[in-house]
Every structure is written in structure tokens, then in C-alpha cells.
Amino acid sequence: NLDRNQIGDVGLSVLGQAIPKSALISLSVAKNALTDQSMKLECAKNLEELHMNGNQITDMGALEFCRHLMEGSRLQWLSLRENQITSRGGEIIKTFLPSPANVEY
């Protein structure tokens, strides 16, 4: 749980590179001033649970996230509440997640 640490996009990218692919299954980075740039998080497809609430992510970030999910994902729970994602962006993400994954936006 790294909520409210102001790690930003660069910090999350460095964190994602430092964590071995199988070492982390759940990550919470709520309220960290993350933008669409953070949706390129490579380690996200290896997570089972990801919370990114209260950041500055938009539908463009949702599309970027889907590009990474196309290669397969173990993600079962994704929370993007209190961002700038519309129902359109949220529904797009749902189509790329394994069934019966849960998405909050």
C-alpha cells in the first residue's frame, strides 16, 4: 500500500521496473498524482489487484492500459474511482480483462 506518497508517474515506473514479475500480486497507489503516463505500467498485467483511486487518469490512460492488457493479464480487481475516466473508458478496460474481473471507475 503506497497510497498518498506523491510518487508520481516517474516513481511508479521505477517501482514497476524494480519489482520482479512474480513478487507482487496487489498494489494500491491511490492519491499519488498519477496521470495517463502511469497506465503504461508493465508489471500491472502480473498483478491480481490494482487500486489507482484519486489520481488524474483519463480515458486516454484507459486506452493505454488496454494496450498492455492485450498481451494477457491476471488482473481480477481494478479500481480507478475518483479519476477522470468516463463510463466509455471503464467499459473498454472491462473488455480486455479476464472474466469475471471487477472494474470500478
Tab-separated table of C-alpha atoms in Angstrom:
chain	number	residue	atom	x	y	z
A	1	ASN	CA	0.000	0.000	0.000
A	2	LEU	CA	1.664	3.176	-1.261
A	3	ASP	CA	-1.350	5.455	-1.018
A	4	ARG	CA	-0.704	9.185	-0.563
A	5	ASN	CA	3.048	9.123	-1.099
A	6	GLN	CA	3.150	11.505	-4.090
A	7	ILE	CA	5.341	9.071	-6.030
A	8	GLY	CA	4.056	10.384	-9.375
A	9	ASP	CA	4.431	8.776	-12.773
A	10	VAL	CA	8.219	8.514	-12.662
A	11	GLY	CA	8.219	6.914	-9.210
A	12	LEU	CA	5.626	4.343	-10.237
A	13	SER	CA	7.595	3.494	-13.374
A	14	VAL	CA	10.791	2.946	-11.379
A	15	LEU	CA	8.890	0.873	-8.823
A	16	GLY	CA	7.405	-1.271	-11.581
A	17	GLN	CA	10.850	-1.968	-13.024
A	18	ALA	CA	12.312	-2.845	-9.634
A	19	ILE	CA	9.684	-5.404	-8.657
A	20	PRO	CA	10.194	-8.921	-10.014
A	21	LYS	CA	7.239	-10.041	-12.114
A	22	SER	CA	6.029	-12.710	-9.696
A	23	ALA	CA	6.800	-10.876	-6.449
A	24	LEU	CA	3.760	-8.623	-6.222
A	25	ILE	CA	0.098	-9.547	-6.633
A	26	SER	CA	-1.606	-6.495	-5.106
A	27	LEU	CA	-0.724	-2.801	-5.354
A	28	SER	CA	-2.501	0.306	-4.109
A	29	VAL	CA	-1.256	3.672	-5.346
A	30	ALA	CA	-4.240	5.897	-4.605
A	31	LYS	CA	-3.807	9.670	-4.445
A	32	ASN	CA	-0.287	9.780	-5.822
A	33	ALA	CA	-0.700	12.428	-8.551
A	34	LEU	CA	-0.586	9.738	-11.244
A	35	THR	CA	-1.566	10.621	-14.813
A	36	ASP	CA	-2.216	8.692	-18.021
A	37	GLN	CA	1.542	8.092	-18.248
A	38	SER	CA	1.265	5.667	-15.317
A	39	MET	CA	-1.096	3.443	-17.260
A	40	LYS	CA	1.925	2.082	-19.148
A	41	LEU	CA	2.817	0.143	-16.003
A	42	GLU	CA	4.341	-3.096	-17.301
A	43	CYS	CA	4.016	-5.028	-14.039
A	44	ALA	CA	0.230	-4.391	-13.951
A	45	LYS	CA	-0.540	-7.441	-16.093
A	46	ASN	CA	1.112	-9.642	-13.450
A	47	LEU	CA	-0.966	-8.176	-10.617
A	48	GLU	CA	-4.229	-9.656	-9.417
A	49	GLU	CA	-5.394	-6.456	-7.710
A	50	LEU	CA	-4.631	-2.816	-8.542
A	51	HIS	CA	-6.032	0.296	-6.848
A	52	MET	CA	-5.346	3.654	-8.525
A	53	ASN	CA	-8.113	5.750	-6.960
A	54	GLY	CA	-7.969	9.525	-6.681
A	55	ASN	CA	-5.424	10.256	-9.389
A	56	GLN	CA	-5.588	12.176	-12.678
A	57	ILE	CA	-6.167	9.306	-15.110
A	58	THR	CA	-8.437	9.896	-18.131
A	59	ASP	CA	-9.974	7.781	-20.880
A	60	MET	CA	-6.707	8.126	-22.822
A	61	GLY	CA	-4.941	6.396	-19.949
A	62	ALA	CA	-7.592	3.677	-20.008
A	63	LEU	CA	-6.818	3.058	-23.683
A	64	GLU	CA	-3.098	2.895	-22.947
A	65	PHE	CA	-3.781	0.400	-20.169
A	66	CYS	CA	-5.731	-1.788	-22.610
A	67	ARG	CA	-2.696	-1.968	-24.905
A	68	HIS	CA	-0.818	-3.704	-22.110
A	69	LEU	CA	-3.733	-5.972	-21.231
A	70	MET	CA	-3.916	-7.307	-24.795
A	71	GLU	CA	-0.876	-9.479	-24.085
A	72	GLY	CA	-2.743	-11.208	-21.268
A	73	SER	CA	-3.400	-10.293	-17.678
A	74	ARG	CA	-4.005	-11.911	-14.291
A	75	LEU	CA	-5.835	-8.798	-13.041
A	76	GLN	CA	-9.059	-9.647	-11.199
A	77	TRP	CA	-9.748	-6.333	-9.454
A	78	LEU	CA	-9.052	-2.848	-10.812
A	79	SER	CA	-10.188	0.268	-9.000
A	80	LEU	CA	-9.975	3.619	-10.774
A	81	ARG	CA	-12.526	5.596	-8.733
A	82	GLU	CA	-12.098	9.366	-8.390
A	83	ASN	CA	-10.216	9.731	-11.664
A	84	GLN	CA	-11.401	11.342	-14.876
A	85	ILE	CA	-12.425	8.086	-16.554
A	86	THR	CA	-15.869	8.054	-18.118
A	87	SER	CA	-18.117	5.029	-18.481
A	88	ARG	CA	-16.765	4.638	-22.013
A	89	GLY	CA	-13.178	4.289	-20.772
A	90	GLY	CA	-14.218	1.947	-17.970
A	91	GLU	CA	-16.176	-0.306	-20.304
A	92	ILE	CA	-13.234	-0.513	-22.700
A	93	ILE	CA	-11.000	-1.747	-19.888
A	94	LYS	CA	-13.582	-4.366	-18.926
A	95	THR	CA	-13.436	-5.893	-22.397
A	96	PHE	CA	-9.715	-6.604	-22.047
A	97	LEU	CA	-9.703	-8.011	-18.522
A	98	PRO	CA	-10.133	-11.731	-17.875
A	99	SER	CA	-13.654	-12.737	-16.928
A	100	PRO	CA	-15.015	-12.276	-14.202
A	101	ALA	CA	-12.704	-9.381	-13.316
A	102	ASN	CA	-14.175	-6.410	-11.458
A	103	VAL	CA	-13.535	-2.800	-12.530
A	104	GLU	CA	-14.546	0.274	-10.532
A	105	TYR	CA	-14.350	3.698	-12.155
